[in-house]
């Protein structure tokens, strides 16, 4: 298997802020790499460098063997970019936006028109094709953004937080579209703040925090290491908290947290839940609440880094 | 399409094609943006009507005399206002992410800026034609010749290509489109009014006259008056071109430098 993207030791500073502090990445051709991290971790900076929008201060990156700095123009013809920042022109209609991009990348008027109509149909935007993009809903906007990045049939697609701010239905629609693209052989680099999104779409995940890669592997590997699910137990009587704490700690082999009379722990094995139920029952502890849910980004971070994800906004390029 | 077969850099022909496509985009978007249409068409006509019929009698003794005095000046003012729109539109592109989309495409690096300016030139020509047309309906008559009209168009376009760089600089520096509006109001508005476009220089306080006489707005307005109404042409035209060259030399490198730093 060859790599579509290889990045080595990428560094980017903004004044005294270090946005990227030596990031290595490799994306196999035809696969989906999920870059997971909280706001401000450096995900967007990394994507901007790989899309030739920013020059790294140190390190290098290649896309299909082409250097993103020295061969930027050729890299641009291989990559489609969809993100919070790479957007469509709101004052133009859906058709006009796609037509403009088709013409810019050298299509004839006829081909550009046909491609625009095709993409709008594929993304269920035909009805809105002649309306200005500013009248679109969030989900429609995002689909048009994605369509805009696909006009030139890129072999590589960068999706920078493609579902941030979308409602659950629009998110799932977006996931379906991405899966279809991957099935067509497009290599995808996806950044996200959502663990479940990376889990759903990515073949491999790297976790970035403070501009550094802190973990990587397949979703399954990562989950088994970090605890993809969170167990929460609330005893009826707060005096039972020490017993609950020791039971949960033993079963999950971790140090649970206590928050407002609820014992919280990361779970890596499916058998943990029945084991906890059984042992609490044996100890005659009455339980008011017992839940098993997908871990939040915050909880994954806590288990990977020992600190909570900081909710600071992404460092914007000046 | 193979990546290696592609040239390492877009050629000049491709760059011009990119520019035309992006100019097309700017012009099409006017259709969907009523505010811009207002700026380009309604506002200049409104200024012309308001000033002519409310102040004309007081300043020049009659509305028809005032019309021939004020119309050339309103043409210049309108050009400056409309050019400043480049700053707002450019800033919107930068803050809304349209610019990043364009930069992620394999197109000439200079095409987005050139496309904006090319589209602006077309919009300017439209505004000048519209103002002249409405002026004529109100009774304005060109006292010179066809060449005077052509010269007016030419001078306006050269002048607006030069001051466009001020707009580009402001558009690139500002953090959001609203800030560009503030600059317009705080700098451009007084700049156009402290000239002789609406009232003769002699009617103003002595201290202000010093500025009014060297204000490029006054000089370009005088040049246009000369070309449309008759009177001295060579001196104000040469001075206008010198001002345009000055704007170009100072602001084009500054704007390009800030632009490269931002994107």
XYZ file of C-alpha atoms in Angstrom:
581
model
C 0.000 0.000 0.000
C 1.369 3.438 -0.905
C 0.740 6.591 1.072
C -1.235 9.436 -0.500
C -0.110 11.916 2.162
C 3.098 11.886 4.140
C 3.899 14.636 6.626
C 7.076 14.736 8.683
C 7.768 17.012 11.621
C 5.367 19.809 10.663
C 5.844 22.916 12.788
C 3.804 26.112 12.633
C 4.052 29.054 15.008
C 1.980 32.195 15.293
C 4.123 34.556 17.318
C 4.682 32.786 20.617
C 1.802 30.347 20.017
C 2.887 26.969 18.707
C 0.011 25.658 16.596
C 1.866 22.577 15.359
C 4.788 21.160 17.261
C 6.242 18.443 15.027
C 3.350 16.509 13.533
C 3.913 13.300 11.554
C 1.071 11.874 9.483
C 0.653 9.199 6.838
C -2.540 8.457 4.928
C -2.710 5.294 2.840
C -4.089 5.751 -0.664
C -7.779 4.951 -0.676
C -8.197 5.068 3.086
C -9.760 7.506 5.537
C -7.588 9.083 8.209
C -9.464 10.720 11.061
C -7.627 13.522 12.840
C -9.255 13.846 16.209
C -8.699 16.652 18.649
C -10.335 19.437 20.618
C -10.641 23.026 19.457
C -7.236 24.635 19.168
C -5.359 21.334 18.941
C -3.880 22.245 15.558
C -6.099 20.146 13.265
C -7.067 23.019 11.006
C -3.498 24.298 10.819
C -2.358 20.849 9.685
C -5.044 20.668 6.998
C -4.230 24.181 5.770
C -0.577 23.203 5.345
C -1.477 19.991 3.505
C -3.845 22.005 1.263
C -1.033 24.490 0.403
C -2.829 27.398 2.100
C -0.097 27.767 4.718
C 3.640 27.197 4.645
C 5.058 25.163 7.499
C 7.836 26.789 9.544
C 9.633 23.447 9.645
C 9.110 19.896 8.427
C 7.813 18.765 5.057
C 4.767 17.155 3.529
C 4.074 15.447 0.228
C 0.840 14.602 -1.542
C 1.221 11.733 -4.005
C 4.948 12.447 -3.885
C 4.569 16.178 -4.637
C 5.922 18.645 -2.094
C 3.163 20.919 -0.746
C 5.444 23.971 -0.793
C 7.599 23.485 -3.898
C 4.935 21.852 -6.043
C 1.919 23.657 -4.589
C 0.182 24.241 -7.910
C 0.205 20.548 -8.842
C -0.878 19.533 -5.340
C -3.897 21.855 -5.673
C -5.065 19.982 -8.754
C -5.122 16.717 -6.775
C -6.848 17.910 -3.621
C -10.407 18.969 -2.848
C -10.896 21.009 0.302
C -14.035 21.382 2.375
C -13.912 23.132 5.676
C -15.152 25.705 8.057
C -13.112 28.255 6.134
C -13.001 27.075 2.505
C -16.454 28.184 1.612
C -18.779 28.998 -1.271
C -19.855 32.488 -2.333
C -23.129 33.141 -0.538
C -24.298 35.695 -3.062
C -24.145 33.199 -5.944
C -26.595 30.377 -6.609
C -25.602 26.747 -6.193
C -25.215 26.357 -9.954
C -23.179 29.553 -10.311
C -20.792 28.521 -7.560
C -20.047 25.152 -9.153
C -19.924 26.653 -12.633
C -17.331 29.173 -11.471
C -15.099 26.464 -10.036
C -15.444 24.295 -13.129
C -14.435 27.206 -15.356
C -11.554 28.113 -13.032
C -10.052 24.657 -13.254
C -10.221 24.753 -17.029
C -13.469 22.988 -17.975
C -15.384 24.129 -21.037
C -18.626 25.998 -20.344
C -20.627 22.945 -21.419
C -18.667 20.473 -19.283
C -18.767 22.784 -16.262
C -22.539 23.133 -16.597
C -23.031 19.374 -16.881
C -20.745 18.690 -13.918
C -22.565 21.299 -11.790
C -25.971 19.806 -12.597
C -24.712 16.308 -11.844
C -23.208 17.238 -8.474
C -26.283 19.216 -7.433
C -28.445 16.206 -8.281
C -26.129 13.816 -6.413
C -26.304 15.976 -3.290
C -30.092 16.568 -3.440
C -29.657 20.239 -4.249
C -31.331 20.333 -7.669
C -34.398 22.112 -6.305
C -32.240 24.823 -4.757
C -29.837 25.076 -7.700
C -31.038 28.503 -8.813
C -31.283 30.021 -5.350
C -28.534 32.110 -3.721
C -26.475 30.013 -1.313
C -27.261 32.400 1.556
C -30.819 31.038 1.565
C -29.592 27.465 2.159
C -29.915 25.608 5.471
C -26.757 24.563 7.344
C -26.882 21.038 5.930
C -27.470 22.253 2.380
C -24.600 24.735 2.694
C -22.282 21.966 3.803
C -23.372 19.740 0.928
C -22.757 22.574 -1.535
C -19.321 23.160 0.050
C -18.547 19.503 -0.468
C -19.867 19.529 -4.035
C -17.654 22.567 -4.727
C -14.592 20.633 -3.627
C -15.520 17.703 -5.897
C -15.930 19.585 -9.187
C -12.434 18.651 -10.344
C -12.826 14.981 -9.334
C -10.008 15.152 -6.762
C -8.195 11.966 -5.781
C -7.827 13.330 -2.292
C -10.387 15.062 -0.165
C -9.762 17.078 2.989
C -12.802 17.426 5.193
C -12.211 19.861 8.017
C -14.892 19.315 10.657
C -17.530 18.541 8.034
C -20.389 18.115 10.483
C -19.633 20.659 13.203
C -22.807 22.604 13.859
C -25.075 20.255 11.901
C -28.160 18.610 13.355
C -28.068 14.810 13.786
C -29.968 14.082 10.571
C -27.742 16.295 8.449
C -24.704 14.692 10.089
C -25.811 11.224 9.116
C -26.521 12.386 5.557
C -23.019 13.811 5.410
C -21.544 10.537 6.638
C -23.402 8.656 3.896
C -21.958 10.975 1.255
C -18.437 10.504 2.592
C -18.856 6.716 2.559
C -19.963 6.846 -1.077
C -16.886 8.886 -2.000
C -14.593 6.471 -0.210
C -16.230 3.576 -2.044
C -15.327 5.387 -5.288
C -11.668 5.274 -4.272
C -11.157 8.802 -2.935
C -8.580 9.155 -0.158
C -9.992 11.192 2.717
C -8.371 13.211 5.488
C -11.047 14.058 8.015
C -10.725 16.257 11.067
C -13.323 16.101 13.761
C -14.035 16.837 17.392
C -16.402 13.902 17.599
C -15.164 10.486 18.596
C -18.166 8.748 17.080
C -17.603 10.488 13.742
C -14.007 9.284 13.555
C -15.205 5.859 14.665
C -17.889 5.763 11.945
C -15.765 6.932 9.037
C -12.056 6.468 9.654
C -9.832 3.464 8.931
C -7.199 5.002 11.158
C -7.270 7.761 13.722
C -4.595 10.073 15.045
C -5.320 12.149 18.123
C -3.796 15.622 18.223
C -3.444 17.784 21.287
C -1.436 20.995 21.704
C -0.008 20.594 18.215
C 1.320 17.078 18.836
C 0.158 13.611 17.845
C -0.533 11.908 21.171
C -2.073 8.640 19.987
C -2.820 6.757 16.815
C -4.212 3.502 15.504
C -7.371 1.927 14.186
C -10.606 2.937 15.911
C -10.694 -0.472 17.608
C -7.129 -0.131 18.915
C -7.783 3.335 20.179
C -10.994 2.351 21.870
C -9.431 -0.591 23.627
C -6.692 1.710 24.884
C -8.767 4.640 25.983
C -12.174 3.268 26.826
C -14.626 4.221 24.167
C -17.508 4.005 26.572
C -18.214 5.599 29.881
C -19.929 3.907 32.800
C -21.784 6.069 35.289
C -23.232 4.723 38.547
C -25.221 6.656 41.151
C -26.063 4.847 44.386
C -29.364 5.682 46.089
C -27.508 6.291 49.355
C -24.437 8.537 49.017
C -22.860 6.615 51.894
C -22.428 3.679 49.484
C -20.113 5.778 47.281
C -16.865 4.187 48.626
C -18.155 0.675 47.842
C -19.295 1.699 44.363
C -15.951 3.373 43.789
C -13.963 0.265 44.685
C -16.220 -2.102 42.687
C -16.127 0.051 39.548
C -12.398 0.592 39.958
C -11.692 -3.123 40.253
C -13.892 -4.178 37.341
C -12.665 -1.477 34.935
C -9.100 -1.576 36.299
C -9.024 2.205 36.444
C -9.329 5.061 38.897
C -12.927 6.267 38.634
C -13.929 9.886 39.157
C -16.694 11.027 41.448
C -18.841 13.869 40.281
C -21.990 14.917 42.168
C -22.520 11.478 43.760
C -21.979 9.722 40.405
C -19.045 7.351 39.903
C -17.657 7.639 36.381
C -15.154 5.320 34.676
C -13.944 4.492 31.175
C -14.918 1.011 30.000
C -12.889 -1.010 27.530
C -14.620 -4.388 27.790
C -18.245 -5.258 27.131
C -18.305 -7.601 30.131
C -17.740 -4.746 32.556
C -21.389 -3.732 32.816
C -22.841 -7.114 33.972
C -19.868 -7.586 36.285
C -20.525 -4.245 37.987
C -24.239 -4.994 38.299
C -23.546 -8.420 39.822
C -21.002 -7.210 42.358
C -23.067 -4.215 43.458
C -25.986 -6.564 43.916
C -23.822 -8.902 46.025
C -22.786 -5.944 48.161
C -26.473 -5.006 48.518
C -25.951 -1.511 47.124
C -29.132 0.048 45.760
C -28.458 1.842 42.486
C -30.461 4.904 41.390
C -28.803 5.292 38.023
C -26.552 3.102 35.927
C -25.643 4.089 32.371
C -23.194 3.051 29.710
C -22.659 5.623 26.985
C -20.165 6.589 24.283
C -17.301 8.524 25.805
C -17.133 12.202 25.027
C -14.066 13.737 23.456
C -13.294 15.174 26.835
C -13.245 11.774 28.503
C -11.047 10.234 25.801
C -8.649 13.095 26.282
C -8.615 12.682 29.978
C -7.650 9.039 29.642
C -5.024 9.737 26.936
C -3.412 12.833 28.328
C -4.412 13.020 31.938
C -5.756 16.528 31.343
C -9.071 17.779 30.113
C -9.426 19.103 26.601
C -9.251 22.875 26.744
C -12.214 24.505 25.150
C -10.343 27.382 23.584
C -11.175 28.395 20.043
C -8.961 27.160 17.222
C -5.974 29.438 16.680
C -6.960 31.437 13.622
C -4.448 32.240 10.935
C -3.607 35.937 11.070
C -5.627 14.238 -15.504
C -2.161 13.334 -14.365
C -0.485 15.608 -11.842
C 2.916 15.406 -13.431
C 1.605 16.459 -16.845
C 0.376 19.698 -15.279
C 2.664 22.716 -15.478
C 4.363 23.649 -12.210
C 2.789 27.102 -12.463
C -0.257 28.419 -14.340
C 0.627 30.283 -17.529
C -0.350 33.854 -18.377
C -3.205 32.782 -20.672
C -4.671 30.560 -17.964
C -4.301 33.460 -15.517
C -6.247 35.825 -17.771
C -8.974 33.192 -18.198
C -9.127 32.772 -14.405
C -9.405 36.553 -14.050
C -12.294 36.727 -16.507
C -14.141 33.910 -14.720
C -13.714 35.666 -11.379
C -14.777 39.004 -12.863
C -17.880 37.240 -14.192
C -18.537 35.956 -10.694
C -18.330 39.475 -9.217
C -20.743 40.834 -11.800
C -23.234 37.973 -11.452
C -23.281 38.411 -7.693
C -24.544 41.998 -8.113
C -27.758 40.439 -9.383
C -28.271 38.720 -6.020
C -27.038 41.596 -3.884
C -29.532 44.465 -3.865
C -27.280 46.592 -1.630
C -24.576 46.700 -4.244
C -27.044 47.495 -6.974
C -28.237 50.360 -4.794
C -24.678 51.645 -4.358
C -24.002 51.423 -8.065
C -27.224 52.880 -9.421
C -29.636 54.455 -6.984
C -27.199 56.293 -4.725
C -25.449 58.315 -7.453
C -28.775 59.309 -8.983
C -30.124 60.270 -5.593
C -27.093 62.451 -4.857
C -27.458 64.101 -8.222
C -31.160 64.856 -7.740
C -30.864 65.981 -4.124
C -27.924 68.312 -4.569
C -29.149 69.761 -7.838
C -32.644 70.618 -6.667
C -32.006 71.549 -3.015
C -28.658 73.373 -3.188
C -28.355 74.222 -6.862
C -30.274 77.479 -6.672
C -28.418 78.678 -3.584
C -24.940 77.833 -4.859
C -25.089 78.584 -8.564
C -28.181 80.722 -8.915
C -30.074 78.101 -10.928
C -30.406 74.328 -11.013
C -29.255 74.111 -14.611
C -26.077 76.087 -13.911
C -25.417 73.941 -10.852
C -25.930 70.732 -12.804
C -23.005 71.468 -15.123
C -20.864 72.359 -12.095
C -21.835 69.430 -9.863
C -22.298 66.510 -12.264
C -18.553 66.082 -12.988
C -17.864 66.155 -9.254
C -20.582 63.644 -8.457
C -19.075 61.357 -11.108
C -15.762 61.488 -9.255
C -17.330 61.000 -5.829
C -19.299 58.053 -7.069
C -16.181 56.466 -8.532
C -14.408 56.759 -5.210
C -17.322 55.322 -3.226
C -17.808 52.472 -5.669
C -14.106 51.646 -5.662
C -14.106 51.429 -1.890
C -16.646 48.630 -2.307
C -13.746 46.506 -3.529
C -12.455 46.664 0.036
C -15.756 45.475 1.486
C -16.183 42.679 -1.057
C -12.576 41.548 -0.703
C -12.847 41.527 3.066
C -16.065 39.500 2.844
C -14.269 36.961 0.658
C -11.422 36.757 3.163
C -13.564 36.449 6.278
C -16.204 34.136 4.788
C -13.656 31.678 3.424
C -14.305 32.198 -0.278
C -10.714 33.286 -0.691
C -9.357 30.109 0.836
C -11.517 28.089 -1.484
C -10.100 29.977 -4.459
C -6.549 29.623 -3.190
C -7.003 25.875 -2.818
C -7.694 25.625 -6.566
C -4.981 25.307 -9.215
C -5.388 28.865 -10.528
C -3.085 31.862 -10.975
C -2.279 33.410 -7.592
C -3.057 36.938 -8.766
C -6.354 36.084 -10.480
C -8.719 36.610 -7.490
C -7.490 40.170 -6.973
C -7.312 40.942 -10.677
C -10.817 39.539 -11.159
C -12.212 41.859 -8.489
C -10.557 44.889 -10.031
C -11.608 43.955 -13.569
C -15.220 43.597 -12.439
C -14.975 46.912 -10.635
C -13.873 48.635 -13.841
C -17.010 47.373 -15.571
C -19.179 48.564 -12.672
C -17.510 51.976 -12.802
C -18.167 52.356 -16.499
C -21.795 51.492 -15.840
C -22.137 54.091 -13.079
C -20.482 56.810 -15.146
C -22.747 56.052 -18.110
C -25.795 56.020 -15.869
C -24.951 59.341 -14.230
C -24.234 60.978 -17.563
C -27.504 59.606 -18.957
C -29.610 60.804 -16.032
C -27.758 64.115 -16.053
C -28.704 64.598 -19.677
C -32.344 63.855 -18.912
C -32.171 66.636 -16.304
C -30.716 69.034 -18.830
C -26.972 68.485 -18.637
C -25.264 68.960 -22.003
C -21.736 67.992 -22.979
C -20.187 71.247 -24.236
C -17.119 69.630 -25.745
C -17.108 66.563 -27.982
C -17.252 62.818 -28.050
C -13.544 62.833 -27.157
C -14.315 64.702 -23.974
C -16.727 61.937 -22.933
C -14.222 59.247 -23.865
C -11.504 61.088 -21.957
C -13.796 61.250 -18.919
C -14.321 57.486 -18.997
C -10.596 56.932 -19.454
C -9.545 59.224 -16.612
C -12.133 57.789 -14.246
C -10.969 54.251 -14.931
C -7.282 55.114 -14.541
C -8.032 56.968 -11.310
C -10.140 54.141 -9.922
C -7.503 51.529 -10.821
C -5.061 53.588 -8.751
C -7.248 54.172 -5.688
C -8.453 50.569 -5.848
C -5.193 49.710 -4.086
C -6.235 51.799 -1.099
C -9.444 49.780 -0.995
C -7.510 46.516 -1.308
C -5.213 47.538 1.549
C -8.119 48.453 3.827
C -9.979 45.283 2.845
C -6.970 43.138 3.677
C -6.164 44.852 6.981
C -9.710 45.000 8.370
C -10.840 42.093 10.515
C -14.432 42.231 9.258
C -16.485 43.966 6.533
C -18.082 46.379 9.037
C -14.679 47.852 9.823
C -14.216 48.670 6.145
C -17.518 50.548 6.287
C -16.235 52.544 9.246
C -13.107 53.513 7.302
C -15.304 54.583 4.399
C -17.383 56.782 6.616
C -14.527 58.264 8.633
C -12.022 58.887 5.841
C -13.548 58.685 2.383
C -16.712 60.615 3.136
C -14.934 63.739 4.483
C -12.278 63.420 1.794
C -14.833 63.719 -0.999
C -16.747 66.555 0.688
C -13.662 68.681 1.426
C -13.293 69.304 -2.279
C -14.943 71.581 -4.797
C -17.379 68.954 -6.099
C -20.490 70.451 -4.461
C -19.505 74.050 -3.757
C -16.885 76.438 -5.204
C -13.583 76.581 -3.299
C -13.883 80.369 -2.800
C -17.035 79.934 -0.690
C -15.118 77.985 1.988
C -13.072 79.256 4.966
C -9.561 80.301 4.074
C -7.821 77.517 6.050
C -9.910 74.861 4.332
C -9.208 76.232 0.868
C -5.534 75.202 1.155
C -6.555 71.576 1.464
C -9.425 71.736 -1.029
C -7.097 73.028 -3.734
C -4.694 70.082 -3.454
C -7.326 67.438 -2.709
C -7.144 64.901 -5.558
C -10.939 64.845 -5.613
C -10.950 68.546 -6.558
C -8.282 68.047 -9.193
C -9.971 65.097 -10.882
C -13.320 66.911 -10.734
C -11.725 69.945 -12.414
C -10.271 67.689 -15.105
C -13.673 66.140 -15.777
C -15.306 69.601 -15.836
C -12.758 70.644 -18.413
C -13.405 67.592 -20.550
C -17.207 67.844 -20.393
C -17.905 71.590 -20.000
C -14.853 73.086 -21.666
C -12.118 75.080 -19.939
C -8.615 74.077 -18.842
C -7.921 70.396 -19.385
C -4.181 69.782 -19.634
C -3.161 70.964 -16.145
C -5.849 69.167 -14.116
C -5.504 66.002 -16.209
C -1.733 65.886 -15.706
C -2.163 66.581 -11.983
C -4.817 63.839 -11.783
C -2.500 61.359 -13.443
C 0.279 62.337 -11.038
C -2.060 61.726 -8.101
C -3.055 58.369 -9.608
C 0.607 57.444 -10.030
C 1.241 58.489 -6.435
C -1.569 56.283 -5.115
C -0.315 53.391 -7.219
C 3.309 53.687 -6.140
C 2.497 53.984 -2.445
C -0.484 51.705 -1.999
C -0.043 48.882 -4.525
C 3.147 47.512 -2.916
C 1.699 48.017 0.590
C -1.520 46.240 -0.342
C 0.273 43.341 -2.025
C 2.609 42.995 0.939
C -0.234 42.890 3.496
C -2.234 40.647 1.209
C 0.571 38.081 1.060
C 0.950 38.197 4.805
C -2.736 37.591 5.342
C -3.259 34.739 2.880
